[in-house]
Amino acid sequence: MGKNLNKMHEFDMETSYGTIHVYKKGTGNKKLILLHGSGCDNAMLSWFEVMEAFNDEYTIYAPDLLGYGKSDKPADLFGDKFYKIHIQSIRQLTKQLGLNSFILAGLSMGGAIAIGYALSYPMQVEMLIPVDSWGISPKLPFHRFSYWFINHTNLTITQYKWVANHKWMAKWLIGYSLIGDKRKITDQMVNAVWQACKVDNAGKSMQDYQRSSCDKNGAIPFYKNQLNKLAMPVVFVNGERDSLVPVKHLAGMKEALPTAKVYILKGCKHWSVKEKPKEFFDIVQSNSYILSNN
């Protein structure tokens, strides 16, 4: 990451919830917004390779969500208001950017925000692309224990401190849950994750996300019963080996929304589009071509 960074433009935008830092690439007629995930994530960490893979037909915006990267980090962004604030801050962003319609893609936590945005503002979203997305899983693994662990311990913060203090743990984390092909885990990638864990208050961001995303009975949000409200094309993308959002959970989404398309990126884990950015471009391009010809 970095050799083509001069193609990116960076700027800050003010919302009523805080300043959001935005990366922009391109000036094409097709508008695409990319929302990143949680933990140590930020816009460039998840989406740089994807943005590089897209051609000049697109104008791409990738914001650092509130609490991440170079954006403001509100101390109280958790609980019932967590997803509402993220959705409304992106809404304010799109208004200021003058985006009346766009393709919206979100990874993991960003996928849940993207689905919530499409449900709230369907006329803006030309196509919705949840990627390895939260919001499609009914429960956490070992749900009752996980709920107790998340809400009654601070071990999440401790774990991120461990990674920040031990670079080898960053490499292990990437290989364990994020990237399927270990040959693609570069020193540059490891260093980027390690640095993000050190400087971005990743442990608190992850804990706030976790505590906002489940109750005693199940995952929050769980969109299955709302998907039939989505009239725009919906394209699910998932890593074949993603243990955080297993492929089997997509069956319920397809049942709820039979018109949705599902693409499985073979061999990939949770960072499927970072691992195979060209394949993601092909998916978006083929479906946006169909969109433009309807």
CSV table of C-alpha atoms in Angstrom, one decimal:
chain,number,residue,atom,x,y,z
A,1,MET,CA,0.0,0.0,0.0
A,2,GLY,CA,1.4,3.4,-0.9
A,3,LYS,CA,2.9,3.4,-4.4
A,4,ASN,CA,-0.2,4.7,-6.0
A,5,LEU,CA,-1.5,6.7,-3.0
A,6,ASN,CA,-1.0,9.9,-5.0
A,7,LYS,CA,-4.1,8.9,-7.0
A,8,MET,CA,-6.1,9.2,-3.8
A,9,HIS,CA,-7.5,12.5,-2.5
A,10,GLU,CA,-8.1,13.0,1.2
A,11,PHE,CA,-10.4,15.5,2.9
A,12,ASP,CA,-12.4,15.9,6.1
A,13,MET,CA,-16.1,16.5,6.3
A,14,GLU,CA,-18.0,17.7,9.3
A,15,THR,CA,-21.1,15.9,10.5
A,16,SER,CA,-23.2,16.6,13.6
A,17,TYR,CA,-21.6,13.5,15.2
A,18,GLY,CA,-18.0,14.5,14.4
A,19,THR,CA,-15.4,14.9,11.6
A,20,ILE,CA,-15.2,12.1,9.1
A,21,HIS,CA,-12.0,11.6,7.0
A,22,VAL,CA,-12.7,10.6,3.4
A,23,TYR,CA,-10.6,9.0,0.7
A,24,LYS,CA,-11.6,9.6,-2.9
A,25,LYS,CA,-10.4,8.1,-6.1
A,26,GLY,CA,-11.6,8.8,-9.7
A,27,THR,CA,-14.1,11.1,-11.4
A,28,GLY,CA,-16.2,8.6,-13.2
A,29,ASN,CA,-20.0,8.6,-13.6
A,30,LYS,CA,-20.5,5.5,-11.5
A,31,LYS,CA,-20.4,6.4,-7.8
A,32,LEU,CA,-19.3,3.9,-5.2
A,33,ILE,CA,-19.1,4.2,-1.4
A,34,LEU,CA,-17.1,1.6,0.5
A,35,LEU,CA,-17.6,1.1,4.3
A,36,HIS,CA,-14.9,-0.7,6.3
A,37,GLY,CA,-15.1,-3.1,9.2
A,38,SER,CA,-14.4,-2.9,13.0
A,39,GLY,CA,-11.5,-3.6,15.3
A,40,CYS,CA,-8.2,-2.3,13.9
A,41,ASP,CA,-9.8,-1.5,10.6
A,42,ASN,CA,-10.0,1.7,8.6
A,43,ALA,CA,-10.8,2.7,5.0
A,44,MET,CA,-7.3,2.2,3.5
A,45,LEU,CA,-6.7,-1.0,5.4
A,46,SER,CA,-9.7,-2.8,4.0
A,47,TRP,CA,-10.2,-1.0,0.7
A,48,PHE,CA,-6.9,0.2,-0.8
A,49,GLU,CA,-6.4,-2.8,-3.0
A,50,VAL,CA,-10.0,-2.7,-4.1
A,51,MET,CA,-9.8,1.0,-5.0
A,52,GLU,CA,-6.7,0.4,-7.0
A,53,ALA,CA,-8.4,-2.4,-9.0
A,54,PHE,CA,-11.3,-0.1,-10.2
A,55,ASN,CA,-11.1,1.7,-13.5
A,56,ASP,CA,-11.8,5.3,-14.4
A,57,GLU,CA,-15.5,4.7,-14.9
A,58,TYR,CA,-15.9,5.1,-11.1
A,59,THR,CA,-15.7,7.7,-8.5
A,60,ILE,CA,-15.0,5.9,-5.2
A,61,TYR,CA,-15.5,7.3,-1.7
A,62,ALA,CA,-14.1,5.4,1.3
A,63,PRO,CA,-14.6,7.1,4.6
A,64,ASP,CA,-13.0,6.3,7.9
A,65,LEU,CA,-16.1,5.6,10.0
A,66,LEU,CA,-16.5,7.5,13.3
A,67,GLY,CA,-14.1,5.9,15.8
A,68,TYR,CA,-11.6,4.7,13.2
A,69,GLY,CA,-8.6,5.9,11.3
A,70,LYS,CA,-8.3,9.7,10.9
A,71,SER,CA,-12.0,10.4,11.8
A,72,ASP,CA,-13.1,11.6,15.2
A,73,LYS,CA,-13.5,9.0,17.9
A,74,PRO,CA,-16.5,9.8,20.1
A,75,ALA,CA,-16.2,8.3,23.5
A,76,ASP,CA,-19.8,7.3,23.8
A,77,LEU,CA,-20.4,5.6,20.4
A,78,PHE,CA,-22.0,2.4,21.6
A,79,GLY,CA,-25.3,0.9,22.6
A,80,ASP,CA,-28.7,1.4,21.0
A,81,LYS,CA,-27.5,4.5,19.1
A,82,PHE,CA,-24.4,2.8,17.6
A,83,TYR,CA,-25.8,1.8,14.2
A,84,LYS,CA,-28.2,4.8,14.0
A,85,ILE,CA,-25.3,7.3,14.4
A,86,HIS,CA,-23.2,5.5,11.8
A,87,ILE,CA,-26.1,5.5,9.3
A,88,GLN,CA,-27.0,9.1,10.0
A,89,SER,CA,-23.3,10.3,9.7
A,90,ILE,CA,-23.0,8.6,6.3
A,91,ARG,CA,-26.3,10.2,5.3
A,92,GLN,CA,-24.9,13.6,6.2
A,93,LEU,CA,-21.8,12.8,4.2
A,94,THR,CA,-23.7,11.8,1.1
A,95,LYS,CA,-25.7,15.0,1.3
A,96,GLN,CA,-22.6,17.2,1.5
A,97,LEU,CA,-21.0,15.3,-1.4
A,98,GLY,CA,-24.1,15.8,-3.5
A,99,LEU,CA,-24.6,12.1,-4.0
A,100,ASN,CA,-28.2,11.4,-5.0
A,101,SER,CA,-27.6,7.8,-6.0
A,102,PHE,CA,-24.7,5.4,-5.6
A,103,ILE,CA,-23.6,1.8,-5.2
A,104,LEU,CA,-23.0,1.0,-1.5
A,105,ALA,CA,-20.7,-1.7,-0.3
A,106,GLY,CA,-19.8,-2.5,3.2
A,107,LEU,CA,-17.4,-5.0,4.8
A,108,SER,CA,-18.3,-6.8,8.1
A,109,MET,CA,-19.5,-4.1,10.5
A,110,GLY,CA,-19.6,-1.8,7.4
A,111,GLY,CA,-21.9,-4.3,5.8
A,112,ALA,CA,-24.4,-4.0,8.6
A,113,ILE,CA,-24.3,-0.2,8.4
A,114,ALA,CA,-24.7,-0.5,4.6
A,115,ILE,CA,-27.8,-2.7,4.9
A,116,GLY,CA,-29.3,-0.4,7.5
A,117,TYR,CA,-28.6,2.6,5.2
A,118,ALA,CA,-30.3,0.9,2.3
A,119,LEU,CA,-33.4,0.2,4.4
A,120,SER,CA,-33.5,3.7,5.6
A,121,TYR,CA,-32.7,5.5,2.3
A,122,PRO,CA,-33.6,3.1,-0.5
A,123,MET,CA,-34.0,5.7,-3.2
A,124,GLN,CA,-30.3,6.6,-2.9
A,125,VAL,CA,-28.8,3.1,-3.1
A,126,GLU,CA,-28.6,1.8,-6.7
A,127,MET,CA,-27.1,-1.4,-5.7
A,128,LEU,CA,-26.3,-2.9,-2.2
A,129,ILE,CA,-23.2,-5.1,-1.7
A,130,PRO,CA,-22.7,-6.6,1.8
A,131,VAL,CA,-19.3,-8.2,2.0
A,132,ASP,CA,-18.6,-10.8,4.7
A,133,SER,CA,-21.3,-8.8,6.4
A,134,TRP,CA,-22.5,-8.5,9.9
A,135,GLY,CA,-26.3,-8.4,10.1
A,136,ILE,CA,-26.8,-11.8,8.4
A,137,SER,CA,-25.9,-14.0,11.4
A,138,PRO,CA,-28.7,-14.8,13.9
A,139,LYS,CA,-26.3,-15.4,16.8
A,140,LEU,CA,-22.7,-15.4,17.9
A,141,PRO,CA,-20.8,-18.6,18.1
A,142,PHE,CA,-21.5,-20.0,21.6
A,143,HIS,CA,-23.9,-17.1,22.0
A,144,ARG,CA,-24.6,-17.0,25.7
A,145,PHE,CA,-21.0,-17.4,26.6
A,146,SER,CA,-19.9,-14.9,24.0
A,147,TYR,CA,-22.5,-12.3,25.2
A,148,TRP,CA,-21.2,-12.7,28.8
A,149,PHE,CA,-17.6,-12.5,27.7
A,150,ILE,CA,-18.2,-9.3,25.7
A,151,ASN,CA,-20.2,-7.5,28.3
A,152,HIS,CA,-18.6,-8.6,31.6
A,153,THR,CA,-14.9,-8.6,30.7
A,154,ASN,CA,-12.4,-6.2,29.1
A,155,LEU,CA,-10.4,-9.0,27.5
A,156,THR,CA,-11.1,-7.6,24.0
A,157,ILE,CA,-9.1,-4.5,24.9
A,158,THR,CA,-6.4,-6.6,26.4
A,159,GLN,CA,-6.1,-8.8,23.3
A,160,TYR,CA,-5.6,-5.7,21.1
A,161,LYS,CA,-3.0,-4.4,23.5
A,162,TRP,CA,-1.2,-7.8,23.1
A,163,VAL,CA,-1.2,-7.4,19.3
A,164,ALA,CA,0.0,-3.8,19.6
A,165,ASN,CA,2.9,-5.0,21.7
A,166,HIS,CA,3.8,-8.1,19.7
A,167,LYS,CA,4.1,-7.8,15.9
A,168,TRP,CA,4.1,-11.6,15.4
A,169,MET,CA,0.5,-11.6,16.9
A,170,ALA,CA,-0.6,-9.3,14.1
A,171,LYS,CA,0.6,-11.8,11.5
A,172,TRP,CA,-1.0,-14.7,13.4
A,173,LEU,CA,-4.3,-12.8,13.6
A,174,ILE,CA,-4.3,-12.1,9.8
A,175,GLY,CA,-3.7,-15.7,8.9
A,176,TYR,CA,-6.1,-17.1,11.5
A,177,SER,CA,-9.2,-15.2,10.5
A,178,LEU,CA,-8.7,-12.6,7.8
A,179,ILE,CA,-6.6,-13.9,4.8
A,180,GLY,CA,-6.9,-17.4,3.5
A,181,ASP,CA,-3.9,-17.6,1.2
A,182,LYS,CA,-0.9,-17.0,3.6
A,183,ARG,CA,1.3,-16.2,0.6
A,184,LYS,CA,-0.7,-12.9,0.4
A,185,ILE,CA,0.2,-11.9,3.9
A,186,THR,CA,3.0,-9.4,3.2
A,187,ASP,CA,5.2,-7.6,5.7
A,188,GLN,CA,3.5,-4.4,4.6
A,189,MET,CA,0.1,-5.9,5.5
A,190,VAL,CA,1.3,-7.1,8.9
A,191,ASN,CA,2.9,-3.8,9.7
A,192,ALA,CA,-0.3,-1.9,8.7
A,193,VAL,CA,-2.4,-4.0,11.1
A,194,TRP,CA,0.1,-3.8,13.8
A,195,GLN,CA,0.3,0.0,13.5
A,196,ALA,CA,-3.5,0.3,13.5
A,197,CYS,CA,-3.7,-1.7,16.7
A,198,LYS,CA,-1.1,0.6,18.3
A,199,VAL,CA,-2.5,4.0,17.3
A,200,ASP,CA,-6.2,3.7,16.6
A,201,ASN,CA,-7.6,2.7,20.0
A,202,ALA,CA,-8.7,-0.5,18.2
A,203,GLY,CA,-9.5,-2.4,21.4
A,204,LYS,CA,-12.1,0.1,22.5
A,205,SER,CA,-13.5,0.5,19.0
A,206,MET,CA,-13.9,-3.3,18.8
A,207,GLN,CA,-15.4,-3.6,22.3
A,208,ASP,CA,-17.9,-0.8,21.6
A,209,TYR,CA,-18.9,-2.6,18.3
A,210,GLN,CA,-19.2,-5.9,20.1
A,211,ARG,CA,-21.3,-4.6,22.9
A,212,SER,CA,-23.6,-2.8,20.5
A,213,SER,CA,-24.1,-5.9,18.3
A,214,CYS,CA,-25.7,-8.5,20.6
A,215,ASP,CA,-28.1,-9.0,23.4
A,216,LYS,CA,-28.7,-12.1,25.5
A,217,ASN,CA,-30.9,-13.7,22.8
A,218,GLY,CA,-29.1,-13.0,19.5
A,219,ALA,CA,-27.1,-10.8,17.2
A,220,ILE,CA,-27.9,-7.1,16.6
A,221,PRO,CA,-28.8,-6.3,13.9
A,222,PHE,CA,-30.3,-9.3,12.2
A,223,TYR,CA,-31.8,-8.2,8.9
A,224,LYS,CA,-33.4,-11.4,7.6
A,225,ASN,CA,-37.0,-10.3,8.2
A,226,GLN,CA,-36.4,-6.8,6.6
A,227,LEU,CA,-34.7,-7.8,3.4
A,228,ASN,CA,-37.9,-8.1,1.5
A,229,LYS,CA,-38.2,-4.3,1.7
A,230,LEU,CA,-35.2,-3.9,-0.5
A,231,ALA,CA,-36.1,-3.3,-4.1
A,232,MET,CA,-32.6,-2.4,-5.4
A,233,PRO,CA,-30.3,-5.2,-6.6
A,234,VAL,CA,-28.5,-6.9,-3.6
A,235,VAL,CA,-25.3,-8.7,-4.1
A,236,PHE,CA,-23.8,-10.7,-1.2
A,237,VAL,CA,-20.0,-11.4,-1.4
A,238,ASN,CA,-18.4,-13.8,1.1
A,239,GLY,CA,-15.2,-15.6,1.7
A,240,GLU,CA,-15.5,-19.3,1.4
A,241,ARG,CA,-13.5,-19.9,4.6
A,242,ASP,CA,-14.8,-17.0,6.6
A,243,SER,CA,-15.3,-18.2,10.2
A,244,LEU,CA,-16.6,-14.9,11.4
A,245,VAL,CA,-19.5,-14.7,9.0
A,246,PRO,CA,-19.9,-18.3,7.7
A,247,VAL,CA,-21.2,-18.9,4.2
A,248,LYS,CA,-24.0,-21.0,5.6
A,249,HIS,CA,-25.6,-17.9,7.1
A,250,LEU,CA,-26.2,-16.6,3.6
A,251,ALA,CA,-28.8,-19.3,3.0
A,252,GLY,CA,-31.2,-17.5,5.2
A,253,MET,CA,-30.7,-14.2,3.4
A,254,LYS,CA,-31.2,-15.8,0.0
A,255,GLU,CA,-34.4,-17.4,1.4
A,256,ALA,CA,-35.6,-14.0,2.6
A,257,LEU,CA,-34.6,-12.2,-0.7
A,258,PRO,CA,-34.7,-14.7,-3.6
A,259,THR,CA,-33.6,-12.0,-6.1
A,260,ALA,CA,-30.3,-11.4,-4.3
A,261,LYS,CA,-27.1,-12.7,-5.9
A,262,VAL,CA,-24.5,-14.5,-3.9
A,263,TYR,CA,-20.8,-14.7,-4.8
A,264,ILE,CA,-18.4,-16.9,-2.8
A,265,LEU,CA,-14.7,-16.0,-3.1
A,266,LYS,CA,-12.9,-19.4,-3.0
A,267,GLY,CA,-10.3,-19.9,-0.4
A,268,CYS,CA,-10.8,-16.5,1.2
A,269,LYS,CA,-11.5,-15.7,4.8
A,270,HIS,CA,-13.0,-12.5,6.3
A,271,TRP,CA,-11.0,-10.0,4.2
A,272,SER,CA,-12.1,-11.7,1.0
A,273,VAL,CA,-12.1,-8.5,-1.1
A,274,LYS,CA,-8.7,-7.4,0.2
A,275,GLU,CA,-7.5,-10.9,-0.8
A,276,LYS,CA,-9.1,-10.9,-4.2
A,277,PRO,CA,-9.7,-7.2,-5.2
A,278,LYS,CA,-9.8,-7.9,-9.0
A,279,GLU,CA,-12.6,-10.5,-8.5
A,280,PHE,CA,-14.6,-7.9,-6.5
A,281,PHE,CA,-14.2,-5.4,-9.2
A,282,ASP,CA,-15.4,-7.9,-11.7
A,283,ILE,CA,-18.5,-8.6,-9.6
A,284,VAL,CA,-19.3,-4.9,-9.2
A,285,GLN,CA,-18.6,-4.2,-12.9
A,286,SER,CA,-20.8,-7.0,-14.2
A,287,ASN,CA,-23.7,-6.1,-12.0
A,288,SER,CA,-23.4,-2.4,-12.6
A,289,TYR,CA,-23.4,-3.0,-16.3
A,290,ILE,CA,-26.7,-4.9,-16.0
A,291,LEU,CA,-28.0,-2.1,-13.8
A,292,SER,CA,-27.2,0.6,-16.4
A,293,ASN,CA,-28.9,-1.4,-19.1
A,294,ASN,CA,-32.2,-2.0,-17.3
